[in-house]
Amino acid sequence: WYQRRVRGATTGATDRNENTKTMDDVQGRQRFNADPKKGIESLISTRLLNDTPEDIAVFLYKGERLNKTKIGEYLGENKEPNLTVLRKFVELFAFQKMDIVTALRAFLGKFRLPGEAQKIDRMMEEFATVYCAANAGVYCKSDTCYVLAFSIIMLNTSLHNPSVKDKLTADQFVKMNNGINDGGDLPASLLTEAYNSIKKPAV
């Protein structure tokens, strides 16, 4: 009788602990969707998230019940630990043997780009660094990948934003990227393929 009572009490305590963890998790994610910094701090304080850039990056990458706009807001901040988290976040992607449009789709599918140009710039720089490291020899240097990634985002806006009346043509897109490969040109076929890929579904 005594042992059954002890086991029952232990089970009840475990259930309460699990319920508390679930509530803390739900509240932490809700706080993140209102204020990313406070949400992260809440989850760390309740020991549901380790206070390391690697673990925070994985949390954002998984994105369970997280607002994608808020994920982008957090990743775009120009301060620590956000900058290191951004790098660790990008490194979670397996970009090997992906063309750049497919890689961008995978990357941007995890969050919404913030509106500020400086934040987008930092994100594209990290993307380019990691993408080029995963695809050595495709581009002369990461700067080429960075400029092309930015061009693709501009193209996406041109082709799919209803307020843009003069849409970029394939020829214009190729010409605007002349000389970006360390002074040389990328193959026109590569740029045309990127154009046609963006023209179908938006990034």
XYZ file of C-alpha atoms in Angstrom:
203
model
C 0.000 0.000 0.000
C 2.772 2.430 0.951
C 4.734 1.732 -2.238
C 1.650 2.218 -4.421
C 0.993 5.518 -2.709
C 4.580 6.680 -3.230
C 4.468 5.659 -6.918
C 1.183 7.518 -7.332
C 2.604 10.639 -5.721
C 5.724 10.463 -7.924
C 3.621 10.059 -11.064
C 1.481 13.025 -10.043
C 4.547 15.195 -9.464
C 5.993 14.168 -12.832
C 2.737 15.046 -14.578
C 2.698 18.459 -12.896
C 6.300 19.070 -13.949
C 5.489 18.119 -17.541
C 2.431 20.383 -17.533
C 4.528 23.238 -16.188
C 7.145 22.689 -18.892
C 4.447 22.658 -21.568
C 2.946 25.904 -20.266
C 6.392 27.528 -20.050
C 7.110 26.433 -23.603
C 3.824 27.791 -24.946
C 4.246 31.078 -23.074
C 7.869 31.410 -24.199
C 6.928 30.993 -27.854
C 4.041 33.429 -27.483
C 6.417 35.955 -25.958
C 8.837 35.392 -28.822
C 6.065 36.174 -31.311
C 5.456 39.458 -29.493
C 9.088 40.299 -28.654
C 11.803 37.862 -29.847
C 14.399 38.950 -27.279
C 12.023 38.519 -24.342
C 10.769 35.201 -25.695
C 14.309 33.804 -25.933
C 15.087 35.068 -22.421
C 11.898 33.439 -21.093
C 12.733 30.052 -22.597
C 16.300 30.239 -21.284
C 15.143 31.198 -17.783
C 12.812 28.187 -17.658
C 15.637 25.927 -18.929
C 13.740 25.000 -22.067
C 16.465 26.522 -24.229
C 20.211 26.536 -23.679
C 21.856 29.941 -23.710
C 24.186 29.237 -26.636
C 24.115 30.608 -30.207
C 24.032 27.057 -31.543
C 20.917 26.074 -29.576
C 19.123 29.345 -30.292
C 19.894 28.889 -34.003
C 18.404 25.376 -33.977
C 15.329 26.699 -32.141
C 14.812 29.343 -34.857
C 15.575 26.892 -37.667
C 12.923 24.458 -36.450
C 10.551 27.395 -36.073
C 7.791 25.466 -34.318
C 4.881 27.847 -33.631
C 7.167 30.835 -34.256
C 6.219 33.869 -36.328
C 8.503 33.992 -39.390
C 8.557 37.781 -39.382
C 9.805 37.743 -35.782
C 12.474 35.164 -36.653
C 13.727 37.531 -39.356
C 13.582 40.426 -36.926
C 15.767 38.572 -34.418
C 18.274 37.360 -37.015
C 18.609 40.846 -38.479
C 19.763 42.591 -35.299
C 23.263 44.054 -35.520
C 24.427 42.943 -32.070
C 25.444 39.871 -30.153
C 24.341 37.188 -29.679
C 22.152 37.780 -32.752
C 25.082 38.053 -35.178
C 26.586 34.748 -34.071
C 23.140 33.125 -34.040
C 22.665 34.259 -37.657
C 25.912 32.574 -38.706
C 25.021 29.353 -36.850
C 21.515 29.486 -38.347
C 22.845 29.697 -41.919
C 25.316 26.885 -41.222
C 22.399 24.551 -40.447
C 21.451 24.460 -44.142
C 22.864 21.757 -46.418
C 23.593 23.892 -49.491
C 25.913 21.371 -51.141
C 25.151 20.865 -54.851
C 22.187 23.270 -54.704
C 21.830 25.964 -57.333
C 21.658 29.422 -55.801
C 17.917 29.938 -56.377
C 17.055 26.630 -54.694
C 19.377 27.513 -51.813
C 17.780 30.947 -51.442
C 14.316 29.405 -51.424
C 15.359 27.035 -48.640
C 17.000 29.854 -46.678
C 14.201 32.404 -47.043
C 11.552 29.753 -46.431
C 12.518 29.727 -42.755
C 11.816 33.415 -42.052
C 10.610 36.702 -43.550
C 13.214 39.200 -44.641
C 13.099 42.397 -42.582
C 12.412 45.650 -44.402
C 15.679 47.390 -43.541
C 18.324 47.208 -46.275
C 21.198 46.910 -43.772
C 19.622 43.846 -42.165
C 19.024 42.202 -45.542
C 22.622 43.012 -46.453
C 23.996 41.180 -43.397
C 21.778 38.173 -44.043
C 22.798 37.930 -47.684
C 26.461 38.254 -46.733
C 26.203 35.327 -44.308
C 24.208 33.308 -46.846
C 26.829 33.943 -49.534
C 29.726 32.975 -47.267
C 28.159 29.670 -46.246
C 26.761 28.872 -49.709
C 30.112 29.437 -51.425
C 31.947 27.355 -48.830
C 29.507 24.510 -49.521
C 29.904 24.869 -53.308
C 33.588 25.576 -53.784
C 34.563 26.454 -57.340
C 31.099 27.514 -58.514
C 31.906 31.204 -58.045
C 35.268 33.004 -57.884
C 34.556 34.390 -54.423
C 31.723 34.867 -51.937
C 31.266 38.483 -53.101
C 29.995 37.127 -56.432
C 27.426 34.977 -54.665
C 26.459 37.896 -52.415
C 25.821 40.273 -55.344
C 23.916 37.617 -57.267
C 21.772 36.738 -54.259
C 20.888 40.412 -53.829
C 20.120 40.658 -57.559
C 17.805 37.659 -57.317
C 15.886 39.272 -54.461
C 15.555 42.468 -56.534
C 14.398 40.375 -59.494
C 11.844 38.617 -57.315
C 10.439 42.010 -56.266
C 10.390 43.260 -59.859
C 8.565 40.224 -61.223
C 6.091 39.593 -58.421
C 5.315 42.964 -56.836
C 2.137 44.317 -58.509
C 3.233 47.922 -57.919
C 6.304 47.440 -60.156
C 5.119 48.165 -63.687
C 8.374 47.829 -65.645
C 9.342 44.212 -65.088
C 12.960 43.164 -65.578
C 13.520 41.061 -68.685
C 15.925 38.134 -68.833
C 18.353 40.172 -70.946
C 18.277 43.051 -68.464
C 18.918 40.673 -65.587
C 21.916 39.180 -67.379
C 23.327 42.627 -68.197
C 22.892 43.968 -64.663
C 25.094 41.115 -63.426
C 27.896 41.600 -65.936
C 31.341 41.685 -64.340
C 30.277 40.469 -60.892
C 32.436 37.322 -60.997
C 35.656 38.998 -59.852
C 35.555 41.237 -62.912
C 34.415 38.495 -65.242
C 30.937 37.471 -66.359
C 28.947 34.536 -65.098
C 27.623 32.210 -67.824
C 24.527 33.757 -69.392
C 22.852 30.332 -69.201
C 23.269 30.299 -65.399
C 21.683 33.755 -65.087
C 18.876 32.948 -67.534
C 18.114 29.765 -65.611
C 17.962 31.779 -62.377
C 15.633 34.287 -64.064
C 13.261 31.598 -65.322
C 13.251 29.895 -61.919
C 12.262 33.144 -60.173
C 9.665 33.994 -62.840
C 7.560 30.944 -61.957
C 6.983 30.832 -58.187
C 8.162 33.804 -56.116
C 10.952 33.313 -53.619
